[in-house]
PDB file of C-alpha atoms in Angstrom:
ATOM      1  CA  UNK A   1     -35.613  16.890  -4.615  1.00  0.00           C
ATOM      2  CA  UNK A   2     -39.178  16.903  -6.114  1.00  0.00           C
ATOM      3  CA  UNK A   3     -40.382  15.128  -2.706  1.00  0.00           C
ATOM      4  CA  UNK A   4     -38.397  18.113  -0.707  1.00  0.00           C
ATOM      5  CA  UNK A   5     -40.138  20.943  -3.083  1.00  0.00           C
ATOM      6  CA  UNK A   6     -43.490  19.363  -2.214  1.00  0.00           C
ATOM      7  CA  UNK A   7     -43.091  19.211   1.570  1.00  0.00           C
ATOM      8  CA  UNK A   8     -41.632  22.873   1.695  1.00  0.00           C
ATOM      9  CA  UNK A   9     -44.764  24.070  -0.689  1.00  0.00           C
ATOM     10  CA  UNK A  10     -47.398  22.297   2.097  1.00  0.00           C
ATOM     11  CA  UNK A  11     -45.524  23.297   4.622  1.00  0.00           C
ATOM     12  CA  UNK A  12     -45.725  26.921   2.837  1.00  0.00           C
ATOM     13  CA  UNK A  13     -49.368  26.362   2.426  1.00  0.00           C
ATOM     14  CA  UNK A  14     -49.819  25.739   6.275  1.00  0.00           C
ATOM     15  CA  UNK A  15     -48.199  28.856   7.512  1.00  0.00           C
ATOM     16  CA  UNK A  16     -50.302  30.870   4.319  1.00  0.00           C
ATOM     17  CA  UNK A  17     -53.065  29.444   6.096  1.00  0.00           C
ATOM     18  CA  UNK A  18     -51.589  29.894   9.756  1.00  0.00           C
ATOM     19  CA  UNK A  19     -50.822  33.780   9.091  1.00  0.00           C
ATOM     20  CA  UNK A  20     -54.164  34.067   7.372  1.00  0.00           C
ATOM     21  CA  UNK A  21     -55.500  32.812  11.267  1.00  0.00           C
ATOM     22  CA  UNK A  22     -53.762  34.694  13.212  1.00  0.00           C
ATOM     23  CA  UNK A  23     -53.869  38.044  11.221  1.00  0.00           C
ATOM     24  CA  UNK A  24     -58.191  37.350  11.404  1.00  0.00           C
ATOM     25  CA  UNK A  25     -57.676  36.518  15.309  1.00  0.00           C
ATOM     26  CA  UNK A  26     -55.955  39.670  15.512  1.00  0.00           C
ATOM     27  CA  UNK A  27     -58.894  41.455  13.343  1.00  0.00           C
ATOM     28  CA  UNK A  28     -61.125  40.216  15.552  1.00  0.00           C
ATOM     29  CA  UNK A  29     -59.676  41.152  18.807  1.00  0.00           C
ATOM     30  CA  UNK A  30     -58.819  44.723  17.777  1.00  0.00           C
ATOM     31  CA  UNK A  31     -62.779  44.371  16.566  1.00  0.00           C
ATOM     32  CA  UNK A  32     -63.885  43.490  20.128  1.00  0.00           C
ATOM     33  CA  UNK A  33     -61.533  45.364  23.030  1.00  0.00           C
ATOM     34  CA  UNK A  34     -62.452  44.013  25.909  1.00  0.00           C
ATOM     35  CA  UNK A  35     -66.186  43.492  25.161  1.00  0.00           C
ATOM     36  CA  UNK A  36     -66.711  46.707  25.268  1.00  0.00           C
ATOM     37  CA  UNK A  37     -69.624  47.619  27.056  1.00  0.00           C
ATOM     38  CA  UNK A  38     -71.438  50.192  25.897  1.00  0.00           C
ATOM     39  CA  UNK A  39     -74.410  52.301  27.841  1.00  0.00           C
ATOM     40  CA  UNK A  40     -78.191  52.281  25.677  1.00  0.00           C
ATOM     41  CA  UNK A  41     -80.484  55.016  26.583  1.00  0.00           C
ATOM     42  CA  UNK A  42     -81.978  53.298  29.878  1.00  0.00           C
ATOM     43  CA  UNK A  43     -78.261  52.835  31.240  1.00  0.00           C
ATOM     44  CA  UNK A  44     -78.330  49.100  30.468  1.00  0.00           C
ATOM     45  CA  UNK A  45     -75.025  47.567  29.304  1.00  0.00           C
ATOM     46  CA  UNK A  46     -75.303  45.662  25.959  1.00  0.00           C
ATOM     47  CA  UNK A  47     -72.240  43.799  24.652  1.00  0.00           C
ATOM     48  CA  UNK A  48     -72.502  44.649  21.507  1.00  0.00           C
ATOM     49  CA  UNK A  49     -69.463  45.722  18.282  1.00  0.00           C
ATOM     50  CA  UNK A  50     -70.189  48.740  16.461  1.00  0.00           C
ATOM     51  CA  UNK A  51     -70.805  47.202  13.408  1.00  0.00           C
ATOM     52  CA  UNK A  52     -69.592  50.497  11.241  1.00  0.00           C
ATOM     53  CA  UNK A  53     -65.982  49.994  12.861  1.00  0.00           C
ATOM     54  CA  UNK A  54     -66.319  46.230  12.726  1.00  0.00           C
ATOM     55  CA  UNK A  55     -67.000  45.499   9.141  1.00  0.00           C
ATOM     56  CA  UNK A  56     -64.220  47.330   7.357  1.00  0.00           C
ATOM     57  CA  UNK A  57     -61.503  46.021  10.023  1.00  0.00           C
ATOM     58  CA  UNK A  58     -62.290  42.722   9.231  1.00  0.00           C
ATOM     59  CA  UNK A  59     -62.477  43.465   5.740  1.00  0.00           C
ATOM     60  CA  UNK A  60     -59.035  44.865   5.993  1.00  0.00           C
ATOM     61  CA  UNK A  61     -57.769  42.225   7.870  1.00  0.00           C
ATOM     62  CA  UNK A  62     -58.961  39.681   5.047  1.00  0.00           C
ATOM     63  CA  UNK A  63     -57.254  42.626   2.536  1.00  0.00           C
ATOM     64  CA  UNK A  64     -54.027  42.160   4.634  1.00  0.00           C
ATOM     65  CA  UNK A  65     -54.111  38.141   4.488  1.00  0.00           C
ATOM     66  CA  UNK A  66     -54.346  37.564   1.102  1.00  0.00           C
ATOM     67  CA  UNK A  67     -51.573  40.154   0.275  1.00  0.00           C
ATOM     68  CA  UNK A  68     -49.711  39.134   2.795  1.00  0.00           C
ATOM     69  CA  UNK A  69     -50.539  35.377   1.279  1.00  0.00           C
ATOM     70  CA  UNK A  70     -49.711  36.364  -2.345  1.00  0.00           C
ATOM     71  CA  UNK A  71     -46.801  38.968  -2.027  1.00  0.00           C
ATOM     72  CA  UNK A  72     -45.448  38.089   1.682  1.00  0.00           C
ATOM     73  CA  UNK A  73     -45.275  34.458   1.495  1.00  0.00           C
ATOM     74  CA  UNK A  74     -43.584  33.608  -1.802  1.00  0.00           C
ATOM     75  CA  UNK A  75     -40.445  35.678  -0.895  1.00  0.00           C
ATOM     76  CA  UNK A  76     -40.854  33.306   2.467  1.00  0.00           C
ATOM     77  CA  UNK A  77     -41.089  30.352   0.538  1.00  0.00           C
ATOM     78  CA  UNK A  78     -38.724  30.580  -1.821  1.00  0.00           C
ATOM     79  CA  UNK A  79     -36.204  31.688   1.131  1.00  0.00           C
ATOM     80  CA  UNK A  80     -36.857  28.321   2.421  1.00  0.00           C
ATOM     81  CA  UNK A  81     -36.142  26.922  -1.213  1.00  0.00           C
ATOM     82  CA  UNK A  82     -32.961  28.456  -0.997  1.00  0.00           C
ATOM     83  CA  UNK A  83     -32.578  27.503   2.293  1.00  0.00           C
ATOM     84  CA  UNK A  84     -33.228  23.705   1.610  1.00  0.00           C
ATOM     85  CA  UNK A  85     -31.108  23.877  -1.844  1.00  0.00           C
ATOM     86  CA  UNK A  86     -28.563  24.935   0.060  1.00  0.00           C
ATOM     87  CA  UNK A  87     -28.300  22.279   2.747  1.00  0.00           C
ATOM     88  CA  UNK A  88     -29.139  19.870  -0.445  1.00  0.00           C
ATOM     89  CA  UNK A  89     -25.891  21.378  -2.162  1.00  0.00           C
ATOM     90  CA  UNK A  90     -23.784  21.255   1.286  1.00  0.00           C
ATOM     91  CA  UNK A  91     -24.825  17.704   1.771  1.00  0.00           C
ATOM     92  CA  UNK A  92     -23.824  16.610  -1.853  1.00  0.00           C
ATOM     93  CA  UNK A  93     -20.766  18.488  -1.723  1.00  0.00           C
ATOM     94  CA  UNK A  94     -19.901  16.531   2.077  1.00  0.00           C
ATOM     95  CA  UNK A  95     -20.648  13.670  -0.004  1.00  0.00           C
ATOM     96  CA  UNK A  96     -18.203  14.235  -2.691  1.00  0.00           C
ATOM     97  CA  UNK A  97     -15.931  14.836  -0.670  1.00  0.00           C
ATOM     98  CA  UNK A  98     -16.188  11.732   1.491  1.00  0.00           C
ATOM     99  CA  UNK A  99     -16.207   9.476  -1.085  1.00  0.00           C
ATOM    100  CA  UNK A 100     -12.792  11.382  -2.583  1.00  0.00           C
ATOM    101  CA  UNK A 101     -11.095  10.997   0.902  1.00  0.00           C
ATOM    102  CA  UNK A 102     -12.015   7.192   0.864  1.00  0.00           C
ATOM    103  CA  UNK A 103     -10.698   6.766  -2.840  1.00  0.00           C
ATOM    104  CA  UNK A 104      -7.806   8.551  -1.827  1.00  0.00           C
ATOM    105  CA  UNK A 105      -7.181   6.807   1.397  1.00  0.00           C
ATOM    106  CA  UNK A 106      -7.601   3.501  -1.014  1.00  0.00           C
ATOM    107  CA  UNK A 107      -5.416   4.326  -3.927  1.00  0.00           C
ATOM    108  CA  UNK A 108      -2.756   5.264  -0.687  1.00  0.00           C
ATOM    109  CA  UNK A 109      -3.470   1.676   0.771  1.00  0.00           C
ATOM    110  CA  UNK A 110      -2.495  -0.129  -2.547  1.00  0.00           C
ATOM    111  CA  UNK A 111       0.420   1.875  -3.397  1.00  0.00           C
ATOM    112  CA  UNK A 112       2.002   0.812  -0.310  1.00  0.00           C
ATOM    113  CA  UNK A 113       0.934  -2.672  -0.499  1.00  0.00           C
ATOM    114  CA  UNK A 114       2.616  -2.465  -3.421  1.00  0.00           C
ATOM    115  CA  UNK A 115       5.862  -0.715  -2.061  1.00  0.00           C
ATOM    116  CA  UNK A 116       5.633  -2.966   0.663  1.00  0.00           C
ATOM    117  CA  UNK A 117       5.946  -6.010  -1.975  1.00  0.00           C
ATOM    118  CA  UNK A 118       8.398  -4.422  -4.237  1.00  0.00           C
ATOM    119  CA  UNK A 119      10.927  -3.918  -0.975  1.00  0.00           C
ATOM    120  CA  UNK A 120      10.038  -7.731   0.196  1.00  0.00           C
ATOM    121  CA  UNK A 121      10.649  -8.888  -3.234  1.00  0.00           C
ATOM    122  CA  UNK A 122      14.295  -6.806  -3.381  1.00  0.00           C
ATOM    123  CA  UNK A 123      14.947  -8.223  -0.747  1.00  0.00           C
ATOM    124  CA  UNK A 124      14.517 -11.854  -1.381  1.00  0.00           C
ATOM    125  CA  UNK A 125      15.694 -11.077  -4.423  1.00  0.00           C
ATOM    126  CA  UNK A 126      18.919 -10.021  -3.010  1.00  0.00           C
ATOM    127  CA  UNK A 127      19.038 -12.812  -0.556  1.00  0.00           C
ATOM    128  CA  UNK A 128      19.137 -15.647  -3.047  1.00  0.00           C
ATOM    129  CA  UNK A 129      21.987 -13.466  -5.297  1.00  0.00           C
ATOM    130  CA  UNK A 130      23.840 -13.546  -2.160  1.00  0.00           C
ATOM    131  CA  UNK A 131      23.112 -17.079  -1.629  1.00  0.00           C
ATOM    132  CA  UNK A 132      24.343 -17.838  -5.468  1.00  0.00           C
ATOM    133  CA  UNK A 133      27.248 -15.871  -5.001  1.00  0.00           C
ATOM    134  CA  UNK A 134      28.545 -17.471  -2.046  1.00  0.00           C
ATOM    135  CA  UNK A 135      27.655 -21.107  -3.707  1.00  0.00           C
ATOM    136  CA  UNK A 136      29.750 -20.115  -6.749  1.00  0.00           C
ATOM    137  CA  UNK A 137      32.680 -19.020  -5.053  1.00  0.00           C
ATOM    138  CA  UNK A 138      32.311 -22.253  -2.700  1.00  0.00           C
ATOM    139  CA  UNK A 139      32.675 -24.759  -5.517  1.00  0.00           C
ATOM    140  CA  UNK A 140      35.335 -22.020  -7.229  1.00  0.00           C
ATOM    141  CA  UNK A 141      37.231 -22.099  -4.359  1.00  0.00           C
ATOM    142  CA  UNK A 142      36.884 -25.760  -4.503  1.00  0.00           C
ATOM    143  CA  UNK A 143      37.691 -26.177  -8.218  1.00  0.00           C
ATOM    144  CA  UNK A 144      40.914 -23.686  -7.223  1.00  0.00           C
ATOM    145  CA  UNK A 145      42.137 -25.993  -4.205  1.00  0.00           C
ATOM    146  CA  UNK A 146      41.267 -29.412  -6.147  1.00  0.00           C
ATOM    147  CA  UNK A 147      43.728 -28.022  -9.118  1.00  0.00           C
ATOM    148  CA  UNK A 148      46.033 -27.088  -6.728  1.00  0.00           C
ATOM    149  CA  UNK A 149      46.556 -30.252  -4.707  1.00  0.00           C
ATOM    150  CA  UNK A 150      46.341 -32.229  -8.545  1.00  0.00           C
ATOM    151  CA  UNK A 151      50.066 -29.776  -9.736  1.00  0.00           C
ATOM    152  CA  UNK A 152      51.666 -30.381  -6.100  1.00  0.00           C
ATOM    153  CA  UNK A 153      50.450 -33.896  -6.837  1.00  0.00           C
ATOM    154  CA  UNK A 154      52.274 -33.914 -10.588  1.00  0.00           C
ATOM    155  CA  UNK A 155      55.108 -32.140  -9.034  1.00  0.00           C
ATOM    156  CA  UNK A 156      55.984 -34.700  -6.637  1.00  0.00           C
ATOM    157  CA  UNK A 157      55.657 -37.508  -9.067  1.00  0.00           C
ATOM    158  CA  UNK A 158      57.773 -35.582 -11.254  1.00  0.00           C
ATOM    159  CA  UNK A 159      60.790 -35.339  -8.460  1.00  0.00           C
ATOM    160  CA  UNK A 160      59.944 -38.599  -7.211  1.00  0.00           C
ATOM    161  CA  UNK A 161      60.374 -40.227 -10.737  1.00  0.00           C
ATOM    162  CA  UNK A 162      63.650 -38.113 -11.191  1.00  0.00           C
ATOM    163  CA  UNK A 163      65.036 -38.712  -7.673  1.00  0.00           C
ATOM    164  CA  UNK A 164      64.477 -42.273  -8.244  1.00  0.00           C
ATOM    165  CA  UNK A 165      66.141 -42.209 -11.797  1.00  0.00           C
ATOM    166  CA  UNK A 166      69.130 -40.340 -10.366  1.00  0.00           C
ATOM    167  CA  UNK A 167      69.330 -43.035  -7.553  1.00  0.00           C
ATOM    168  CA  UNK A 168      69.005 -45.780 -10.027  1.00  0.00           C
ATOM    169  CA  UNK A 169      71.776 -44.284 -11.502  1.00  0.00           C
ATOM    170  CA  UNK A 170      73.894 -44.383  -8.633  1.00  0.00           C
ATOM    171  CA  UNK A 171      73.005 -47.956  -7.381  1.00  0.00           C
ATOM    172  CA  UNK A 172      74.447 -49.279 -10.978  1.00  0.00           C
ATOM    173  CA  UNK A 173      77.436 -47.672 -10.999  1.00  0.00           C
ATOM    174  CA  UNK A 174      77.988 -48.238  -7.518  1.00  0.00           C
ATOM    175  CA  UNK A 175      77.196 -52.398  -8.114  1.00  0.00           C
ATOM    176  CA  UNK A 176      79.581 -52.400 -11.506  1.00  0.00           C
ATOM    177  CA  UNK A 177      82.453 -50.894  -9.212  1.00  0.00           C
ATOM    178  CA  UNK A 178      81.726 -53.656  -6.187  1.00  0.00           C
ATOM    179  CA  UNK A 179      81.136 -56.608  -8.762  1.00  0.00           C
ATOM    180  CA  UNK A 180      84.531 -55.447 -10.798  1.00  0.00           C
ATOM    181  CA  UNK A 181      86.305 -55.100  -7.258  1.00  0.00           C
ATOM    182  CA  UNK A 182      84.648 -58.383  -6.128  1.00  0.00           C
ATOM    183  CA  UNK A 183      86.072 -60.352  -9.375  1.00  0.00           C
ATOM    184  CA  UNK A 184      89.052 -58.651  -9.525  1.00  0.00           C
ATOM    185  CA  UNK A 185      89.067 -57.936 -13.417  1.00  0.00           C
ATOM    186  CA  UNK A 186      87.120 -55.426 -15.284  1.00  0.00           C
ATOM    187  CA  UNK A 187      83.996 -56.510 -16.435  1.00  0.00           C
ATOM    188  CA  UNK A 188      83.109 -56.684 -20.538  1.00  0.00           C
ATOM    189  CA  UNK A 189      80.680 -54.393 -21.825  1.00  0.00           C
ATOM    190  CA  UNK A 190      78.058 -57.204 -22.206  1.00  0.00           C
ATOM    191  CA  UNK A 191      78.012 -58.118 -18.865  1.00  0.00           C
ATOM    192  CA  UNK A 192      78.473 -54.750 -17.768  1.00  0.00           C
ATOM    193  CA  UNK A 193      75.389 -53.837 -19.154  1.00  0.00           C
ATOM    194  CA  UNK A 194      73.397 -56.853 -17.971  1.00  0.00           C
ATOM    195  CA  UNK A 195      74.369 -56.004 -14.297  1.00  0.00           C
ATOM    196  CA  UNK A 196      72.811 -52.399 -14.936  1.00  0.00           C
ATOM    197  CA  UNK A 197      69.556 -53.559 -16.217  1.00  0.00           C
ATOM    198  CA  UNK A 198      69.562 -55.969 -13.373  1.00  0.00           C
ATOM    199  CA  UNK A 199      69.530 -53.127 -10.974  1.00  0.00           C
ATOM    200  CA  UNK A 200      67.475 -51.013 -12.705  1.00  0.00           C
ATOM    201  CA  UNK A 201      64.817 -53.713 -12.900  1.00  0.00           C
ATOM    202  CA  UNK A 202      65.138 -54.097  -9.365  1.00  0.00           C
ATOM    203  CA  UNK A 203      64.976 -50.576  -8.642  1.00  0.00           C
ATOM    204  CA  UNK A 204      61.590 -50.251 -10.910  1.00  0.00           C
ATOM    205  CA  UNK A 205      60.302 -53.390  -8.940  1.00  0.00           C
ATOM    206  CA  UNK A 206      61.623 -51.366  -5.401  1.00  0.00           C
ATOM    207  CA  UNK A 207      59.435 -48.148  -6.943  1.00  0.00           C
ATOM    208  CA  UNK A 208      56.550 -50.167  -7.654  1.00  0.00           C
ATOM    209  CA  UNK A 209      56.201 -51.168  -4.133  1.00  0.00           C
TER     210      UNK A 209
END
């Protein structure tokens, strides 16, 4: 800003100077209008300034400069002072408010990087829960259909092992009645009994296999 006050000051200082010029230039050509020629007493024409008039209008003329150089000019300079401090203060103030657009336009960038992660991580986050969830109700479902098969598996040994009981039941009764009718007599209790464990040894042998 210092550098800026110094170049509007000399460039103040040239038009002082300039005005200064052109107000003497003006002096002198209301001083001399047209060379006027004027007539001397033999009729010859002399180009020569009435030195009464000229004097005081140049003297005025310098009068005029210098007030015109010490009232006229510092209102002119320090309009251009203005002038510049406001095109400084405009420029600062473009400034500011670039550099608030690009934090903005930053701080927007991040935040929806950062939405943009939160929503990929929900995401994957629901993906594997899914995942999990359908792994857990696989080996449930498993567990469930292993237990299953394992009762219909007791069951059946359970009716098997009666069914076969009930039969081994049968087949000794049904051998004591053919043996007694094959011998003819009734058979003793001993040997009655050692026919039935016969059977039902061969009937455990017969479930074995």
């Amino acid at each position: 800003m210092a550098k800026g006050g110094y170049s509007v000051n000399k460039r103040a200082h040239r038009a002082a100077a300039s005005l200064a010029a052109v107000a003497a230039g003006v002096g002198l050509t209301f001083a001399f209008p047209a060379l006027a020629f004027a007539e001397s007493k033999e009729g010859v024409a002399v180009i020569l300034p009435d030195m009464v008039e000229f004097i005081p209008m140049v003297v005025a003329f310098i009068v005029l400069a210098i007030i015109l150089g010490k009232f006229g000019w510092p209102k002119f300079n320090d309009m251009l002072e203005k002038r510049e401090a406001t095109i400084a203060e405009s420029l600062r103030k473009s400034e500011e408010a670039r550099a608030e657009s690009e934090r903005v336009l930053a701080e927007y960038q991040k935040e929806l990087a950062e939405a943009k992660a939160q929503a990929a991580k929900i995401v994957a986050d629901a993906k594997q829960m899914g995942e999990t969830l359908k792994a857990d109700l696989s080996a449930q479902a498993q567990q469930e259909a292993a237990a299953i098969v394992e009762k219909a598996r007791a069951a059946i040994e359970v009716e098997k092992r009666a069914a076969l009981a009930e039969l081994q039941g049968s087949i000794a009764d049904i051998s004591v009645d053919v043996a007694s009718r094959l011998v003819g007599t009734d058979l003793s209790d001993d040997e009655h009994r050692k026919i039935i464990e016969r059977y039902v040894n061969e009937a455990g042998s017969f479930d074995a296999n």
